[in-house]
Coordinates of C-alpha atoms in Angstrom, one line a residue:
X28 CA 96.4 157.8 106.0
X29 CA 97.9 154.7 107.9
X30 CA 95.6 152.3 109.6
X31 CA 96.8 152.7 112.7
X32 CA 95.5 156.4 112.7
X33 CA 92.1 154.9 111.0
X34 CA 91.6 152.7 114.1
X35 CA 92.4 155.3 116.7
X36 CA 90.3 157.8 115.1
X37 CA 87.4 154.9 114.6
X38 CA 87.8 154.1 117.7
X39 CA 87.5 157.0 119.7
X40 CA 84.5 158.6 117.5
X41 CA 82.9 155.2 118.0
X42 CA 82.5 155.6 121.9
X43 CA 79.5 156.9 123.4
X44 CA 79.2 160.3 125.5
X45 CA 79.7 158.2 128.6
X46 CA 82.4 156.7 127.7
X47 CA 83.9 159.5 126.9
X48 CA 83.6 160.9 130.2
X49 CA 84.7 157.8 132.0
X50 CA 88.0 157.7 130.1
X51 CA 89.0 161.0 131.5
X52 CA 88.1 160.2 134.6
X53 CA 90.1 157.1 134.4
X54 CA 92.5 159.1 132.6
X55 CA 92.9 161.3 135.9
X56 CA 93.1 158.3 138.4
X57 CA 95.6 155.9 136.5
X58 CA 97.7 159.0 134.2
X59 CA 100.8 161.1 135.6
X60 CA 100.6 164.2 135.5
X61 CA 103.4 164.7 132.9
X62 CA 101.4 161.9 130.9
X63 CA 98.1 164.5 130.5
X64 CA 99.4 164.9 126.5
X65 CA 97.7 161.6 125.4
X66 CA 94.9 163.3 127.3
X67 CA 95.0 166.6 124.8
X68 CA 95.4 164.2 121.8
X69 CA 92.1 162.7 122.8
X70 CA 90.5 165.8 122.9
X71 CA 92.3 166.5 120.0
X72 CA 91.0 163.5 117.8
X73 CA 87.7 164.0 118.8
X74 CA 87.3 167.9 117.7
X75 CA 87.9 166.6 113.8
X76 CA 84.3 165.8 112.8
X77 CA 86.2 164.0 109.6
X78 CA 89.5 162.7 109.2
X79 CA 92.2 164.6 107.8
X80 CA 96.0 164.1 108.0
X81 CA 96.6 167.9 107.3
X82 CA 94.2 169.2 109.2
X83 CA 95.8 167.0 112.6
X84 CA 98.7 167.6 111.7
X85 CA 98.3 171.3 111.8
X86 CA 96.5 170.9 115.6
X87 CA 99.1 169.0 116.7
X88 CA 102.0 171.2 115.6
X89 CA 100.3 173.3 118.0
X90 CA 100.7 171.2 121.1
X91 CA 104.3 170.4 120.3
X92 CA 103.6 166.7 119.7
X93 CA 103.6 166.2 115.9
X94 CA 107.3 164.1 116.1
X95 CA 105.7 161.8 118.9
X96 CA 102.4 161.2 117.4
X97 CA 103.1 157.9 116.3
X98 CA 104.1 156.6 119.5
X99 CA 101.0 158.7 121.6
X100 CA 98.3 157.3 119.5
X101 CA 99.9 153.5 119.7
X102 CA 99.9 154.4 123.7
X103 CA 96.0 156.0 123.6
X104 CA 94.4 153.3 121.3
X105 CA 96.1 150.7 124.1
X106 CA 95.0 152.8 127.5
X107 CA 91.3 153.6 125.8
X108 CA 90.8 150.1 125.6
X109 CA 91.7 149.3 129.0
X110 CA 89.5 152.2 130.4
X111 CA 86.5 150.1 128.7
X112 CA 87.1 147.1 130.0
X113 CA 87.0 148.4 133.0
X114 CA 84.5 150.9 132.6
X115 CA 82.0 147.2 131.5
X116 CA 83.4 144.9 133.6
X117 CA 80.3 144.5 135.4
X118 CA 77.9 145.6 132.4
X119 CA 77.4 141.8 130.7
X120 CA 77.9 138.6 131.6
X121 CA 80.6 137.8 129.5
X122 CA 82.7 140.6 130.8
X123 CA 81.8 139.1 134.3
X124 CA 83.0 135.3 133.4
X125 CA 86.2 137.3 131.6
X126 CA 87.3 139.3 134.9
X127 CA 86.2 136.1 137.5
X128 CA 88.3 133.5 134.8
X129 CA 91.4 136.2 135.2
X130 CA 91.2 136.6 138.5
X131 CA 91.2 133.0 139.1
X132 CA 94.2 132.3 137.1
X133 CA 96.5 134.9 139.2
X134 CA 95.4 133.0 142.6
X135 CA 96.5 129.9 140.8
X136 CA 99.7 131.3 140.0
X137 CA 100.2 132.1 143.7
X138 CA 99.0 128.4 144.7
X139 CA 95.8 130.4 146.7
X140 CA 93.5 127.4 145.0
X141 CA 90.8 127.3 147.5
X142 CA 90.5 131.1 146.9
X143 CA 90.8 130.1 142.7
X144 CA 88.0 127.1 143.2
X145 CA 85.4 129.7 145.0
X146 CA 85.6 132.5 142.3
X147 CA 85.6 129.6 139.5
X148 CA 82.2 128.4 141.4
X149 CA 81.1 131.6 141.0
X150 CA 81.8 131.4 137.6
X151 CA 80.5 128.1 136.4
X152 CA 77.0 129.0 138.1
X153 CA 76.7 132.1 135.5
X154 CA 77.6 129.9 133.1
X155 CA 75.1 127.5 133.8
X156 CA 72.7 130.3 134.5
X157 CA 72.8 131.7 130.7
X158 CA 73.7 128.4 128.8
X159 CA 77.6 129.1 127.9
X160 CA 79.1 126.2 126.8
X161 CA 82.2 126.9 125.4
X162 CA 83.0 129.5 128.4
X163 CA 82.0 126.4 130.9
X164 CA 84.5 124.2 129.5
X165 CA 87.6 126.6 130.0
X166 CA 86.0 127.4 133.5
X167 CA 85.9 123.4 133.6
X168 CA 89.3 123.0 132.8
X169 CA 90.7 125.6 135.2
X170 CA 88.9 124.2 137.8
X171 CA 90.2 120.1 137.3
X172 CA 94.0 122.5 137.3
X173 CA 93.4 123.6 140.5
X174 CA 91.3 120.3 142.1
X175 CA 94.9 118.5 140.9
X176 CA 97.2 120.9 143.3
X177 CA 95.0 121.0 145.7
X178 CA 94.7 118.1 148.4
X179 CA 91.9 116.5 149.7
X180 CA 90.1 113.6 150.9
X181 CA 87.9 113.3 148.1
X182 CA 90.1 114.6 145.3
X183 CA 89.0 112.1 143.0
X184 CA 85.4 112.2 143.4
X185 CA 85.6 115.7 142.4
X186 CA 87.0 115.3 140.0
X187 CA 85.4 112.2 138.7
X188 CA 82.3 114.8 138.8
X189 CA 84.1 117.4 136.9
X190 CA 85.0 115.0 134.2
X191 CA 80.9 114.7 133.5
X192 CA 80.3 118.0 133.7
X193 CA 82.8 118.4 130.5
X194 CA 81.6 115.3 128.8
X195 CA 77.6 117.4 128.7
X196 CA 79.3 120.6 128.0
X197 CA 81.0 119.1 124.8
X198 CA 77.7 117.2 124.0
X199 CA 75.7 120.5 124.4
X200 CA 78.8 122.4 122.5
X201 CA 78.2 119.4 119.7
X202 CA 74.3 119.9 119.5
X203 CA 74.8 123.7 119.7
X204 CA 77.5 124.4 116.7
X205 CA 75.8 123.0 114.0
X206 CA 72.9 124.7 114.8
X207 CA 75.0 128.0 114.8
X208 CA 76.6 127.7 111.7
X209 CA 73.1 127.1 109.8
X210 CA 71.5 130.1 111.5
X211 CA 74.1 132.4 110.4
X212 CA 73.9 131.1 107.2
X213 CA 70.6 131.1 106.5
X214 CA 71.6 134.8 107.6
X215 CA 73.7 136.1 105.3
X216 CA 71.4 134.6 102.6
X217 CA 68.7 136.6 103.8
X218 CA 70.3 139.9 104.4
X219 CA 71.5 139.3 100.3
X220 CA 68.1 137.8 99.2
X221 CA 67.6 141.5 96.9
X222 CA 69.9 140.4 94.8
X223 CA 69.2 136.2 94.4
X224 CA 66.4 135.4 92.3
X225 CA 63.9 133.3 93.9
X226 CA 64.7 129.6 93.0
X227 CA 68.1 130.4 93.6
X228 CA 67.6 131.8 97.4
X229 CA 65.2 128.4 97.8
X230 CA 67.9 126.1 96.5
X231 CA 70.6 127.3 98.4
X232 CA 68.4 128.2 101.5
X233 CA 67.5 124.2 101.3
X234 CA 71.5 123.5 101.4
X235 CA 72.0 125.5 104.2
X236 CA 69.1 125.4 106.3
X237 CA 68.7 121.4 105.7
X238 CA 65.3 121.5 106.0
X239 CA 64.2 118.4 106.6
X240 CA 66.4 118.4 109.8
X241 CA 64.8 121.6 110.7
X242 CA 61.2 120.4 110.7
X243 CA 62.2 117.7 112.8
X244 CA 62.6 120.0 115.7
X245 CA 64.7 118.9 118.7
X246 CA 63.7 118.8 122.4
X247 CA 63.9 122.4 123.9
X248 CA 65.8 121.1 126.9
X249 CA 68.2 124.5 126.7
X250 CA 67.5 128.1 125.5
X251 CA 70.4 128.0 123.1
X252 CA 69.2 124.8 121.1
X253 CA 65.7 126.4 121.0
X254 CA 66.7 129.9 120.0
X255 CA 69.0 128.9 116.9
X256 CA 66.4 126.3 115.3
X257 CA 63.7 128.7 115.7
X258 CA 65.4 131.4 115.0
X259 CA 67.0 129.6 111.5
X260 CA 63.6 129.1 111.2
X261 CA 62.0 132.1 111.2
X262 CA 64.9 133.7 108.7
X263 CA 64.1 130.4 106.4
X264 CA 60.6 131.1 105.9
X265 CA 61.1 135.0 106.4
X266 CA 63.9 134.8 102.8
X267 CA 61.0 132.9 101.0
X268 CA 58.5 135.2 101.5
X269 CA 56.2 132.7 103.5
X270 CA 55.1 135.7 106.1
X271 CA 52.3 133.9 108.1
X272 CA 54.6 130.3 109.0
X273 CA 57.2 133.7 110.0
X274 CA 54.9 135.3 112.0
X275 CA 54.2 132.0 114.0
X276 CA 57.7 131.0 114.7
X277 CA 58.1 134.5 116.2
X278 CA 55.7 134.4 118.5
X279 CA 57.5 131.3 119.6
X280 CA 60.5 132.9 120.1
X281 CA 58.9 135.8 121.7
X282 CA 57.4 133.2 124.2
X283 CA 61.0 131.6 124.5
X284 CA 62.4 134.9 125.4
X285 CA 59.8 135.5 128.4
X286 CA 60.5 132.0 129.7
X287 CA 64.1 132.9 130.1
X288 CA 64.3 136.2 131.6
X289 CA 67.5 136.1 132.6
X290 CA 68.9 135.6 129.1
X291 CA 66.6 138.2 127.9
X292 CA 68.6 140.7 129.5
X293 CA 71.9 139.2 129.3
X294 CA 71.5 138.5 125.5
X295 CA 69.2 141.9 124.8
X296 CA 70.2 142.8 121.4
X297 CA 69.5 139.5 119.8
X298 CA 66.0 140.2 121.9
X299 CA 65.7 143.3 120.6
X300 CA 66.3 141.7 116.4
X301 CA 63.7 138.9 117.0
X302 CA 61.2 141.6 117.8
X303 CA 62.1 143.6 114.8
X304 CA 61.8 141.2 112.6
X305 CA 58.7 140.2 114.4
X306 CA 57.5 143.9 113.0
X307 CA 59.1 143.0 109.7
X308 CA 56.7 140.4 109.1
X309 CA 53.8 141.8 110.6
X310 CA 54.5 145.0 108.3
X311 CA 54.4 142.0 105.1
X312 CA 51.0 140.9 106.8
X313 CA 49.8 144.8 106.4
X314 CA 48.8 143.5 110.6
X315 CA 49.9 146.9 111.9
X316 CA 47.7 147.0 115.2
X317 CA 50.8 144.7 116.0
X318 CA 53.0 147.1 116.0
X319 CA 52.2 149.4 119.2
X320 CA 53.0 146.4 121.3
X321 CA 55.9 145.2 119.7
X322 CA 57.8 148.8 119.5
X323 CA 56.4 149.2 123.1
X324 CA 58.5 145.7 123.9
X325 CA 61.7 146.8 122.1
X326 CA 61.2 150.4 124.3
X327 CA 61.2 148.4 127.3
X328 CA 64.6 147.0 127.0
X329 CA 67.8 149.3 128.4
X330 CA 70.2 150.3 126.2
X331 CA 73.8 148.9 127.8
X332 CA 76.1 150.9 124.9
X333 CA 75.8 153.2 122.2
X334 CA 75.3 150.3 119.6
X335 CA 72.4 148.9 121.3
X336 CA 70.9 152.4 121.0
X337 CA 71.6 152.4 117.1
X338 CA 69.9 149.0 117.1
X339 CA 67.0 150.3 119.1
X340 CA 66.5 153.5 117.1
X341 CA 66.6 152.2 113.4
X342 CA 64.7 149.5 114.6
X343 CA 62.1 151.4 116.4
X344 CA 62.0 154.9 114.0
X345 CA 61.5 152.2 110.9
X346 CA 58.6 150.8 112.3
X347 CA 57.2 154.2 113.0
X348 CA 57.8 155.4 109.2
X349 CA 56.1 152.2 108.1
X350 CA 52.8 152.5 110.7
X351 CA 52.6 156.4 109.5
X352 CA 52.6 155.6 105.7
X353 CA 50.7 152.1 105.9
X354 CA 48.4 154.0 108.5
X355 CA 47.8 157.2 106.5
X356 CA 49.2 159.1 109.4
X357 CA 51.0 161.6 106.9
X358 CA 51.1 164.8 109.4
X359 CA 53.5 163.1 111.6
X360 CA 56.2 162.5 109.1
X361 CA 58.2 165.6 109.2
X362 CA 58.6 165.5 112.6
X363 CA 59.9 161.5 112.1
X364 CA 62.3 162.7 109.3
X365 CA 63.6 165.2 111.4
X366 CA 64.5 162.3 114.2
X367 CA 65.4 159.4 111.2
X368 CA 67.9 162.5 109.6
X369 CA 69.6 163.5 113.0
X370 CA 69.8 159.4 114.3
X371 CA 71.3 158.1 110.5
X372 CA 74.1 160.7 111.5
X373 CA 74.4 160.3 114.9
X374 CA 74.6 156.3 114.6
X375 CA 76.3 156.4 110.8
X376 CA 79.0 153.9 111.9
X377 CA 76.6 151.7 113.5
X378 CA 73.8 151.4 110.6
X379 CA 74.3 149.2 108.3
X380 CA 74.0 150.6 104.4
X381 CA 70.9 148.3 103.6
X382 CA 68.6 150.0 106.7
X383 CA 69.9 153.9 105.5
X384 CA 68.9 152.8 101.7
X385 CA 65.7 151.3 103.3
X386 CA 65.1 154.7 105.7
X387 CA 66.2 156.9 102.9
X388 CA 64.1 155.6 100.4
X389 CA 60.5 154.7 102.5
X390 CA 60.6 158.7 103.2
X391 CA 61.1 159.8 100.3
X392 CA 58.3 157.9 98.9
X393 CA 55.9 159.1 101.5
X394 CA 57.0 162.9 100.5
X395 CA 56.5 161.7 97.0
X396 CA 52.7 160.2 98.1
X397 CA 52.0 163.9 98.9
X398 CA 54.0 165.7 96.3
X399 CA 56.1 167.1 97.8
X400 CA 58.5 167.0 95.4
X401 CA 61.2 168.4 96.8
X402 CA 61.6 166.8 100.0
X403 CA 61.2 163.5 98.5
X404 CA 64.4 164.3 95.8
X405 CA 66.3 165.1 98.7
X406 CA 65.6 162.0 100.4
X407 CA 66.2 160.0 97.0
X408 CA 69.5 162.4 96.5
X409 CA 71.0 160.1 99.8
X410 CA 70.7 157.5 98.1
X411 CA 72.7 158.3 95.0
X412 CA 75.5 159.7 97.0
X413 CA 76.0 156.5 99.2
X414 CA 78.6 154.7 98.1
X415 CA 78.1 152.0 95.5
X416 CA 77.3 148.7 97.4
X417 CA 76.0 144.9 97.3
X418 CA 73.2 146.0 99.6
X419 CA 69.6 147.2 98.6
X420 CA 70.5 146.6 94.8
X421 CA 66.6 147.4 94.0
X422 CA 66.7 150.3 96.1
X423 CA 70.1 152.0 94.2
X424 CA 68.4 151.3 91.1
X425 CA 64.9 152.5 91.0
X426 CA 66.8 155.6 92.7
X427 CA 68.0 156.6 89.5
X428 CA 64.1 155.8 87.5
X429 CA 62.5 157.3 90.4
X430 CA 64.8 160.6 90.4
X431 CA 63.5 161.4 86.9
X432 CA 60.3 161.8 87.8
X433 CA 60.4 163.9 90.9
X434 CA 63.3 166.0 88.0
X435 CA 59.9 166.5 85.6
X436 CA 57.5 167.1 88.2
X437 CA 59.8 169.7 89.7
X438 CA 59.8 171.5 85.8
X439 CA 63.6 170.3 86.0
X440 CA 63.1 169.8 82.3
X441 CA 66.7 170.4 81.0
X442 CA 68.3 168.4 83.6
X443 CA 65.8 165.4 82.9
X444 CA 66.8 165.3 79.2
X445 CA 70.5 164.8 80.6
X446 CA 70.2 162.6 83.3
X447 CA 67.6 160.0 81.2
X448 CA 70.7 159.1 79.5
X449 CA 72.8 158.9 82.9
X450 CA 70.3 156.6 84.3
X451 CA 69.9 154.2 81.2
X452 CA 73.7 153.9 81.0
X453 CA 73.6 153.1 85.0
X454 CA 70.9 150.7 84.6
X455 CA 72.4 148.7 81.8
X456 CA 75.7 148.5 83.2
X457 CA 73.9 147.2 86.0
X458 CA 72.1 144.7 84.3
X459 CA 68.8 146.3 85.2
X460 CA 67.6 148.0 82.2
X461 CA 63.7 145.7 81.8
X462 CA 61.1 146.1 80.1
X463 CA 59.2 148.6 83.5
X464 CA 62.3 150.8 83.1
X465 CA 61.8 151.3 79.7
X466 CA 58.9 152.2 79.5
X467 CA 58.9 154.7 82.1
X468 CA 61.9 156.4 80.2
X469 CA 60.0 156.1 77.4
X470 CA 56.8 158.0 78.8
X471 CA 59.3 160.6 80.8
X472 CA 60.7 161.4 77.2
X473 CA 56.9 162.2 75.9
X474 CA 55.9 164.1 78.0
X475 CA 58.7 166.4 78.2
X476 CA 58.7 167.0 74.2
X477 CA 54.8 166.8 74.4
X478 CA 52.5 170.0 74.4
X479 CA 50.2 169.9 78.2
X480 CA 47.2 169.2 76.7
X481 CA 48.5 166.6 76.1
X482 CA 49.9 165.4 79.3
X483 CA 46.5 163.1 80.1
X484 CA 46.2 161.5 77.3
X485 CA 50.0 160.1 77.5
X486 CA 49.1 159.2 81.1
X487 CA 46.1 157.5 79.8
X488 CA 48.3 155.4 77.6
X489 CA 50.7 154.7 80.0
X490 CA 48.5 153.6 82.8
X491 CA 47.4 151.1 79.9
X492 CA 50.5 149.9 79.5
X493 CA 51.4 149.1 83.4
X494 CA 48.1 147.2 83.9
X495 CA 48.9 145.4 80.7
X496 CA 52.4 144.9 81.8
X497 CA 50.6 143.6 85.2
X498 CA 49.1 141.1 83.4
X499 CA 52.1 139.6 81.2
X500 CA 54.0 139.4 83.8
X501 CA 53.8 136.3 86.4
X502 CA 56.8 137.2 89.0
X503 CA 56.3 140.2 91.3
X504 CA 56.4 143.9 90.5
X505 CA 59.5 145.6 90.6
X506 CA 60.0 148.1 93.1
X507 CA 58.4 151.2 92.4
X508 CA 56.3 149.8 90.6
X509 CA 53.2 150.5 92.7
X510 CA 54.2 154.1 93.6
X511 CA 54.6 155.2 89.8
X512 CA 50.8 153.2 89.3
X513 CA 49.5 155.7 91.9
X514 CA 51.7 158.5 89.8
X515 CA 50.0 157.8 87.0
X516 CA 46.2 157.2 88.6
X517 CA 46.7 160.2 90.5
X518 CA 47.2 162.3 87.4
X519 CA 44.5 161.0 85.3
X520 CA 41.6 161.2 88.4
X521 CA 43.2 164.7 89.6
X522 CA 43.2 163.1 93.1
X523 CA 46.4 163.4 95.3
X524 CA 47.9 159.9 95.7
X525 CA 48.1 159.7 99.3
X526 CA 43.9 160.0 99.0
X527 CA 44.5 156.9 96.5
X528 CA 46.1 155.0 98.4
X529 CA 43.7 155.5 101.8
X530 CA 41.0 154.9 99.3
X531 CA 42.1 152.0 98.2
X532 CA 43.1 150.0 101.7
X533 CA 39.4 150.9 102.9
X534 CA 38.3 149.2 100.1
X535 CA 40.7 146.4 100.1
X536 CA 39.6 146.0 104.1
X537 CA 36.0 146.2 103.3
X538 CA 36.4 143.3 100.9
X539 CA 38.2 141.2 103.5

């Protein structure tokens, strides 16, 4: 499989129903007719739910176009393209500035410059409009080229004028860069933070976030400077776990995003993340009443392409699982995993791996809280079969632990006894085999070689051992820790866990 056929195919199964449509149309307005073949190759590429070479190669032996395919995808992957730029020319701002900066050069070329200056105007006051720096200096620059040709009276004055206008757009590119650069950072670190150890994420978080710069926090005078400190912010104390500062600096940003209206729609997806992670937090804080208002927020804003829709819905359907599990709300979730199953296949190409591991594994776990077995192994079955991956290391581990369990409770006993040893070896290689895993094995092993009277006392003795292991230990539970507690208590008290667990959050809100 060449690359070229990877991108066209990528491509093409990447566009939305919409765009679809609008490159046939185009395809009708700007083809010949003797053309229409790239046309049925289009079609073509877009009937193969997955790609194979033989299988294409077979449909296109049909249409009489197998010897030319290398040329007619090379021609489609180069006409689709143009069909979307024009198809969002007018959709964002930067595709506005793009097509006005374009324009402008070609009445340059013809010496029109007063025609050039007025479309350049145009430009430079939607660049000024949503703070774009870099794009004002080219739109700067293209104006002084055209001030030069053209003659008038006050030539120099104008341009004397333009000359400051660069000298504050390189002062605000200055102040705006390094600011940039530490908030995508701080990013990456925080996206990997599952698989840094605590001091480690603190030390290099330090490095890259320069804190003391960043509580030193400069004057708001434009959105951009605002958003990226606060924003580098919010991920800084978000990585360390420090919820409530979090929570506060989002509100912030919330606030910063309702004084700018007009970048909150230009700029809607980076809205649309601030809010998330707004719920993120909130979740952290268990301050769910939150949560109606922010999802109602993120509703609020339009959806501009397909990936804006695959932001919206794993951001919004997340939330959802988390209020119905956190809120005890248990008789909506089939009905949610029915939506989170068909949007994780819809959107795969636009999710990243970390959010289907988190999706995957939260409903699973809330199948498992009302044992239902079986839904909650095939849930936990996703996650084995994605591809191995640097994300959501915690997640792709307890997988393996947690898939022994639902194996025994589903009387699965002769595949347990295999796959103990499957999971042990994939733990250790993965330089995850602790103390909590082994003792879970351990107890799994018991039980299945024990007679069932005496299944409570061996759950007795193992809920002994968590607490104790509670106790020793000063760093935070692993994950699953607190769903195999409830396992375990739920046995021993004959209770179902999700009773437990609804139990046990009245009781911990009547203490508060």
């Amino acid at each position: 499989m060449s690359k070229k056929q990877d991108d066209l195919y990528e491509l093409l199964h990447n566009l939305s129903s919409s765009e679809k449509r609008y490159v046939k149309i185009f395809a009708l307005k700007h083809m010949r007719k003797e053309q229409n073949s790239y046309l049925k190759l289009f079609n073509l590429l877009l009937s193969v739910t997955e790609y194979d070479e033989d299988q294409i190669d077979e449909l296109l032996a049909k249409t009489g176009r197998r010897k030319s395919f290398a040329t007619d995808k090379n021609y489609l992957y180069a006409f689709v393209l143009k069909a979307m730029r024009s198809f969002h020319e007018e959709k964002t701002i930067d595709n506005q500035l793009r097509e006005l900066l374009i324009s402008s050069s070609f009445l340059y070329e013809k010496r029109l410059y007063s025609q050039a200056l007025k479309l350049l105007g145009k430009a430079k006051r939607l660049a000024y409009q949503y703070d774009k720096s870099t794009v004002l200096l080219e739109i700067l620059f293209l104006e002084s080229r055209n001030l030069i040709e053209k003659e008038s009276k006050n030539q120099r004055a104008l341009l004397e004028q333009l000359y400051q206008e660069v000298n504050v757009a390189l002062a605000h590119i200055k102040e705006d860069w390094p600011l940039i650069m530490r908030q995508q950072r701080t990013f990456l670190l925080h996206r990997s933070k599952y698989s840094v150890q605590n001091d480690e994420l603190r030390e290099e978080l330090d490095k890259i976030s320069n804190f003391n710069v960043l509580i030193n926090e400069p004057e708001p005078k434009r959105f951009t400077l605002a958003y990226y400190y606060l924003f580098t912010l919010a991920l800084y104390y978000q990585s360390l776990a420090k919820h409530k500062e979090a929570a506060s600096i989002y509100e912030r940003l919330l606030q910063l995003w309702q004084k700018n209206p007009a970048k909150q729609k230009e700029a809607s997806i980076q809205h649309k993340k601030n809010l998330s992670n707004y719920l993120t937090v909130s979740h952290a804080l268990g301050q769910f009443e939150r949560f109606p208002e922010l999802i109602k927020q993120i509703e609020a804003i339009p959806c501009n392409s397909m990936e804006e829709e695959a932001e919206q819905f794993q951001n919004i359907r997340f939330a959802q699982l988390l209020l119905i599990i956190n809120t005890h709300r248990f008789g909506e979730l089939d009905e949610l995993a029915t939506i989170i199953k068909n949007g994780l296949i819809k959107y795969k190409t636009k999710i990243n791996q970390a959010r289907t591991l988190a999706f995957c594994y939260n409903i699973s776990i809330a199948y498992f809280f009302l044992h239902q077995w079986k839904n909650a192994l095939t849930w936990v079955e996703e996650i084995i079969r994605i591809d191995k991956t640097d994300h959501r290391q915690d997640i792709q581990n307890f997988a393996r632990l947690y898939r022994l369990i639902l194996l025994y409770e589903l009387n699965k006993h002769d595949l347990l006894e295999y796959d103990l040893i499957n999971a042990e070896r994939f733990l250790r290689s993965r330089k995850s085999w602790f103390s909590f895993e082994s003792k879970v094995a351990k107890h799994l092993r018991q039980l299945i070689e024990a007679e069932k009277s005496k299944r409570n006392s061996l759950f007795m003795k193992f809920n002994r051992e968590l607490n104790l292991f509670t106790e020793e230990k000063e760093k935070p539970s692993p994950l699953g820790f607190t769903e195999i507690s409830y396992w375990s208590r739920s046995v021993i008290q004959d209770i179902p866990m999700n009773l437990l667990l609804k139990e046990d959050t009245l009781q911990q809100a009547a203490r508060q």
